[in-house]
Amino acid sequence: MKAAPPAATSAQTNLDYDKRWTLDYPELGTEPVSIEPLISPEYFEREREMVFRRSWLNVGREEQLPQAGDYFVKDIAVCKASIILVRGKEGKIRGFHNVCSHRANKLVWDEAGSCTAFRCKFHGWSYTTAGRLAGVPDEEMFFDFDKSKHGLVEVATQVWQGFIFINLDPSPKETLHEYLGEMGERLSAYPFKDLSTCYAYRGEFRANWKVGVSAFNEGYHLGFVHTQTGGNSLRNKENLFGRPVWIKLYERHHTYSFFGNPDFQMTPVEALAARHGPMMSQGAIGYPPGGNPSGHPYWALDANVLFPNFFIDVFQGSYFTYNFWPLSVDRTFYEMRSYYAPPKNAGERFTQEFSRVWLRELLLEDLQMIEQSQAGIASGARQHLTLQDGEICVRHHMKVVDDHVTRA
Ligand code: FES
Ligand SMILES: [Fe+2]
């Protein structure tokens, strides 16, 4: 049984699905979009410098570092960087370049662990978890040597709602709070800390990272790509093409609210799962704090897209994230994580297992489109992409990247 949908509360409620979002953002235009940024090696080099080395980047969550001394390593190929994230003795999370101060050897080689100090494999220099150089074998043979000047190189690291972000700019131009802006304030209401059970997938796809971002930035494809999974829970005969129920473009980020089909008939096993916990395909079962900004009665989820490469997709009782990390102009490393409240019984655990596999299927359906799109783009057959109104977030993301790349 479905709960009655909540009453519409906002004047912005888009019940006929006929709104043209582009009219709210005339500065974005409606022209076809060049494919050059998706294939150009020179453009990719500019993205390294102007986008990824200057933006706040999500690298993980606080739950990955529960105890003092816990660490994980995040390799960020697009910045040619490897970063150690570590919780210090006093509880603070810091980030350091994973580079020994002696002859620049990679300091930590494993993906994650726990320690009281980091010790370099090459000549045994050791560092505290606060990055201070603590031990140098045969120290007296160095010249005018001041250990205090040879600590690890720290990277700006800040935490918001349990999400750990770094900024590789040695002097970031803004705080994480300023970067998140209005979207961060709204999303702060969402109960992230209660949803601490995480399931993760990661892999590579053969496409430009922006082709990946674009595939999750619109609902136009739902009725074609996802007919075997979630597509029909996000559209119905009143909203045949899964038009958005709300869109908000911020300076760099944006939010896209997906329609939830109130009449969606789950398969028997989906319905069984939904009895014990949240399933994205339930739609229209109420909404969480920080979600459904327009108060739409038929809301399924919000894709909150943080520039440049991080998605936080929230729905009732659960959320999932995507990170898209460029490896080269036409290869991308992706991470998907889904989050739930710690299961209290076998039924809840079943729902989570089912939901994570269901979301993985959805992801794989998108990945096929992403790789085939890149192949077509790289063929040079066409020079432009043609976008409709509901693909405004695709246009916005590519525009914001371009504004960064072409900045003097
Ligand atoms: S490079 Fe690390 S101790 Fe020599
Ligand atoms: Fe999709």
XYZ file of C-alpha atoms and ligand atoms in Angstrom:
413
model
C 0.000 0.000 0.000
C 1.283 3.401 -0.891
C 1.036 6.263 1.531
C -1.007 9.168 0.224
C 1.222 11.653 -1.548
C 1.964 14.828 0.374
C 0.047 17.922 -0.609
C 1.730 20.273 -3.003
C 3.168 23.182 -1.051
C 4.888 25.427 -3.505
C 3.809 27.880 -6.127
C 6.585 26.395 -8.246
C 4.864 23.016 -8.366
C 4.972 21.819 -11.920
C 1.920 19.621 -12.295
C 1.480 19.763 -16.032
C 5.166 19.002 -16.682
C 5.030 21.618 -19.382
C 7.348 24.201 -17.909
C 10.285 25.309 -20.058
C 13.225 25.561 -17.659
C 15.400 27.225 -20.246
C 13.251 30.366 -19.987
C 14.561 30.864 -16.451
C 18.156 30.819 -17.666
C 18.299 32.733 -20.952
C 22.041 33.287 -20.539
C 22.623 29.601 -21.287
C 21.113 29.879 -24.754
C 19.626 27.059 -26.782
C 22.319 26.550 -29.390
C 23.820 23.162 -30.248
C 26.845 22.386 -28.062
C 30.287 21.719 -29.545
C 31.768 18.230 -29.117
C 35.296 19.659 -29.005
C 35.448 19.630 -25.154
C 34.698 15.885 -25.235
C 37.572 14.888 -27.525
C 40.241 17.581 -27.412
C 43.487 16.654 -25.584
C 44.314 20.376 -25.263
C 40.953 21.046 -23.613
C 41.593 18.151 -21.260
C 44.929 19.666 -20.227
C 43.142 22.932 -19.444
C 40.583 21.020 -17.350
C 43.387 19.605 -15.207
C 44.636 23.088 -14.386
C 41.527 25.216 -14.392
C 38.873 22.813 -13.070
C 40.324 19.941 -11.059
C 43.315 21.677 -9.481
C 41.137 24.577 -8.335
C 37.851 23.035 -7.187
C 36.758 21.397 -3.976
C 36.673 17.668 -4.736
C 34.846 15.031 -2.741
C 37.231 12.189 -1.913
C 35.277 10.127 0.598
C 33.313 10.117 3.826
C 34.197 10.428 7.448
C 32.939 6.888 8.187
C 35.988 5.609 6.266
C 38.133 7.031 9.077
C 36.369 6.096 12.323
C 39.445 6.010 14.606
C 42.525 8.146 15.155
C 45.286 6.825 12.873
C 42.869 5.514 10.230
C 43.820 6.565 6.711
C 42.984 5.982 3.086
C 44.746 7.019 -0.101
C 42.972 8.762 -2.945
C 44.755 8.839 -6.292
C 43.580 11.720 -8.450
C 45.036 10.947 -11.856
C 43.731 14.100 -13.515
C 45.823 16.146 -11.076
C 48.700 13.624 -11.175
C 48.302 13.502 -7.417
C 48.023 10.884 -4.704
C 46.575 12.134 -1.433
C 46.620 10.572 2.040
C 43.508 11.330 4.123
C 44.151 10.580 7.776
C 42.460 11.140 11.106
C 44.983 12.578 13.557
C 45.302 11.772 17.245
C 43.011 14.614 18.262
C 40.374 13.518 15.733
C 40.974 16.044 12.978
C 40.970 14.804 9.373
C 43.869 16.093 7.288
C 45.051 15.553 3.729
C 48.676 15.301 2.608
C 50.401 14.724 -0.686
C 51.515 11.104 -0.644
C 55.102 12.140 -1.290
C 58.072 11.629 1.008
C 59.990 14.815 1.815
C 63.348 13.115 1.211
C 63.494 12.027 -2.424
C 59.794 12.172 -3.197
C 59.049 8.466 -3.000
C 55.400 7.441 -2.697
C 54.934 7.213 1.051
C 51.826 5.042 1.529
C 51.363 2.200 -0.936
C 48.233 0.487 0.340
C 44.720 1.751 -0.233
C 43.689 2.144 3.399
C 44.724 1.145 6.902
C 45.486 2.345 10.379
C 48.815 3.406 11.862
C 50.497 5.577 14.461
C 53.082 6.851 11.966
C 53.874 6.642 8.238
C 57.265 5.224 7.333
C 58.821 5.579 3.891
C 59.971 2.317 2.329
C 63.008 3.892 0.639
C 65.206 5.247 3.470
C 62.918 4.964 6.460
C 61.880 8.564 7.114
C 58.801 8.562 9.354
C 55.946 11.040 9.824
C 53.243 11.500 12.449
C 49.589 11.332 11.428
C 49.638 15.142 11.659
C 52.276 15.181 8.900
C 55.258 16.158 11.054
C 58.610 14.589 10.163
C 59.401 12.503 13.234
C 62.348 10.294 12.352
C 65.306 10.471 9.954
C 67.804 7.606 9.973
C 71.436 8.827 10.142
C 70.143 12.367 10.448
C 73.543 13.869 11.316
C 74.779 13.298 7.753
C 72.314 15.862 6.312
C 73.324 19.503 5.925
C 71.826 22.401 7.933
C 68.913 20.116 8.500
C 65.781 21.308 10.274
C 63.250 18.489 10.631
C 60.413 20.913 11.276
C 60.742 22.193 7.698
C 60.352 18.763 6.116
C 56.893 17.658 7.109
C 54.435 16.299 4.540
C 52.889 18.822 2.169
C 49.387 19.476 3.461
C 46.376 19.781 1.160
C 43.352 21.926 2.070
C 40.836 19.465 3.559
C 37.376 20.258 4.914
C 34.404 18.159 5.934
C 30.723 18.915 5.336
C 27.952 16.603 6.592
C 30.524 13.795 6.796
C 31.729 14.288 3.200
C 35.480 14.867 2.971
C 36.594 17.374 0.351
C 40.060 18.470 -0.685
C 41.270 21.385 -2.760
C 44.614 21.043 -4.538
C 45.028 24.770 -4.942
C 47.787 25.688 -2.438
C 45.675 28.768 -1.570
C 42.002 27.951 -2.220
C 40.024 31.016 -3.305
C 37.008 30.023 -1.223
C 36.082 27.833 1.732
C 34.149 24.615 1.258
C 31.151 26.360 2.828
C 31.329 29.142 0.239
C 31.757 26.612 -2.553
C 28.678 24.624 -1.495
C 26.607 27.804 -1.135
C 22.829 27.613 -1.156
C 22.762 23.972 -2.251
C 24.903 22.998 0.718
C 22.614 24.847 3.103
C 19.533 23.071 1.809
C 21.149 19.648 1.742
C 22.484 20.044 5.276
C 18.981 19.155 6.450
C 19.211 15.679 4.899
C 19.975 12.937 7.489
C 23.303 11.811 5.975
C 24.762 10.806 9.323
C 21.942 8.327 10.001
C 22.568 6.514 6.718
C 25.994 5.103 7.462
C 25.805 1.668 5.835
C 27.527 1.943 2.471
C 27.755 -0.324 -0.579
C 30.163 0.669 -3.336
C 30.905 -0.056 -6.978
C 33.745 1.326 -9.036
C 35.250 0.819 -12.444
C 36.348 2.502 -15.645
C 34.525 3.499 -18.776
C 35.877 4.498 -22.163
C 34.469 7.985 -22.479
C 35.178 11.557 -21.538
C 34.200 12.288 -17.944
C 31.641 14.906 -19.044
C 29.853 12.338 -21.210
C 29.525 10.355 -17.977
C 28.242 13.317 -15.989
C 25.762 14.175 -18.755
C 24.167 10.710 -18.734
C 23.033 11.210 -15.134
C 22.015 14.828 -15.630
C 18.676 14.326 -17.363
C 15.577 12.122 -17.308
C 14.882 12.176 -21.049
C 16.475 8.733 -21.484
C 14.472 6.986 -18.755
C 11.825 5.462 -20.988
C 14.416 4.105 -23.395
C 17.447 3.010 -21.391
C 15.839 1.898 -18.143
C 12.681 0.090 -19.158
C 13.878 -3.100 -17.439
C 14.752 -1.340 -14.163
C 13.678 2.020 -12.796
C 12.564 3.885 -15.891
C 8.836 3.315 -15.522
C 8.857 4.351 -11.877
C 10.053 7.785 -13.006
C 7.478 8.408 -15.760
C 3.823 7.634 -16.495
C 1.204 8.497 -19.043
C 0.812 12.047 -17.685
C 4.578 12.511 -17.841
C 5.572 10.153 -20.599
C 9.115 11.389 -21.022
C 10.004 11.713 -17.373
C 10.186 15.505 -17.503
C 11.707 17.069 -14.400
C 9.426 18.349 -11.662
C 11.944 20.995 -10.614
C 15.311 22.293 -11.728
C 17.548 24.842 -10.093
C 20.811 25.980 -11.576
C 23.236 27.615 -9.176
C 26.446 29.348 -10.185
C 28.233 26.012 -10.664
C 26.070 23.294 -9.128
C 22.529 22.265 -9.938
C 19.600 20.202 -8.671
C 17.272 18.138 -10.850
C 14.123 16.728 -9.224
C 12.813 13.545 -10.825
C 9.130 12.740 -11.158
C 7.902 9.675 -9.237
C 5.140 7.615 -10.823
C 2.452 7.161 -8.144
C 0.921 4.240 -10.031
C 4.082 2.277 -10.635
C 3.565 -1.453 -10.250
C 6.615 -3.017 -8.718
C 7.601 -6.589 -9.522
C 6.766 -8.994 -6.677
C 10.362 -9.065 -5.482
C 10.661 -5.255 -5.594
C 7.459 -4.988 -3.589
C 8.847 -7.461 -1.073
C 12.003 -5.369 -0.752
C 9.968 -2.176 -0.354
C 8.206 -3.677 2.672
C 11.463 -3.606 4.633
C 13.125 -0.400 3.565
C 13.546 2.327 0.974
C 13.458 1.549 -2.732
C 14.001 4.362 -5.190
C 11.211 3.087 -7.406
C 8.601 3.605 -4.664
C 8.333 7.317 -5.549
C 5.712 9.619 -3.990
C 5.951 8.192 -0.467
C 6.754 11.488 1.167
C 10.097 13.178 1.174
C 13.026 13.807 3.473
C 14.303 17.107 4.873
C 16.548 18.700 2.252
C 14.790 16.799 -0.556
C 11.998 17.730 -2.959
C 12.651 21.504 -2.856
C 9.466 22.342 -4.770
C 7.262 20.136 -2.565
C 6.010 18.296 -5.605
C 3.397 15.616 -4.817
C 4.949 13.139 -7.252
C 8.596 13.323 -6.399
C 11.022 10.421 -6.558
C 14.501 11.845 -6.008
C 16.810 14.814 -6.463
C 20.090 14.649 -8.329
C 22.245 17.255 -6.598
C 25.234 17.768 -8.859
C 28.223 19.442 -7.273
C 30.668 20.903 -9.714
C 32.736 19.425 -11.197
C 32.229 15.673 -10.736
C 30.155 14.713 -7.696
C 26.481 13.668 -7.515
C 24.450 13.300 -4.319
C 21.134 11.730 -5.295
C 18.718 11.745 -2.376
C 15.423 9.996 -1.925
C 13.303 8.966 1.028
C 15.386 6.864 3.433
C 18.467 6.413 1.256
C 20.876 8.215 -1.022
C 23.561 7.372 -3.536
C 26.548 9.202 -4.932
C 28.622 9.186 -8.111
C 32.143 10.516 -8.525
C 33.562 10.781 -12.046
C 37.359 10.977 -12.187
C 38.992 11.672 -15.550
C 41.919 9.383 -16.408
C 42.468 10.773 -19.886
C 40.390 12.661 -22.420
C 38.462 9.461 -23.228
C 38.760 7.311 -20.098
C 37.075 7.821 -16.730
C 37.171 6.121 -13.359
C 33.781 6.136 -11.646
C 32.630 5.375 -8.127
C 29.077 4.717 -7.047
C 28.106 4.384 -3.408
C 24.668 3.807 -1.939
C 23.827 4.526 1.691
C 21.222 3.168 4.081
C 20.487 3.125 7.789
C 22.318 0.231 9.466
C 19.982 -2.765 8.954
C 18.247 -3.940 12.121
C 17.064 -7.309 10.829
C 17.317 -9.722 7.915
C 14.427 -8.076 6.095
C 16.152 -4.688 6.076
C 19.406 -6.285 5.005
C 17.586 -7.997 2.140
C 16.152 -4.667 0.962
C 19.590 -3.103 0.960
C 21.150 -5.965 -0.979
C 18.311 -5.870 -3.463
C 18.404 -2.087 -3.777
C 22.147 -1.914 -4.338
C 22.010 -4.540 -7.089
C 19.000 -2.793 -8.620
C 20.945 0.480 -8.675
C 23.969 -1.303 -10.162
C 21.816 -2.573 -13.040
C 20.604 0.967 -13.624
C 24.212 2.155 -13.666
C 25.285 -0.511 -16.154
C 22.462 0.482 -18.486
C 23.796 4.058 -18.425
C 27.417 2.993 -18.906
C 26.585 1.286 -22.198
C 25.105 4.520 -23.526
C 28.089 6.498 -22.293
C 30.653 4.380 -24.150
C 28.632 4.210 -27.349
C 28.073 7.971 -27.259
C 31.794 8.609 -26.932
C 32.473 6.339 -29.904
C 30.018 8.355 -31.978
C 31.415 11.658 -30.792
C 34.982 10.552 -31.586
C 33.961 9.492 -35.093
C 33.733 13.150 -36.067
C 30.492 12.495 -37.957
C 28.877 15.434 -36.219
C 30.387 18.509 -34.633
C 27.595 19.326 -32.174
C 25.196 17.844 -29.656
C 21.553 18.909 -29.872
C 19.917 19.416 -26.465
C 16.279 19.828 -25.441
C 14.842 21.792 -22.521
C 15.037 18.908 -20.020
C 18.744 18.528 -20.815
C 19.481 21.985 -19.442
C 21.706 20.498 -16.707
C 23.891 18.912 -19.408
C 24.200 22.333 -21.010
C 24.852 24.016 -17.668
C 27.607 21.604 -16.634
C 29.411 21.902 -19.965
C 29.058 25.702 -19.832
C 30.502 25.959 -16.318
C 33.449 23.727 -17.290
C 33.971 25.894 -20.355
C 33.871 29.092 -18.296
C 36.672 27.664 -16.147
C 38.711 26.353 -19.060
C 38.564 29.576 -21.043
C 39.284 31.788 -18.054
C 42.473 33.781 -18.572
S 62.509 8.852 -0.344
Fe 61.507 8.539 1.498
S 63.058 8.171 2.915
Fe 64.096 8.472 1.068
Fe 20.168 6.642 -16.530
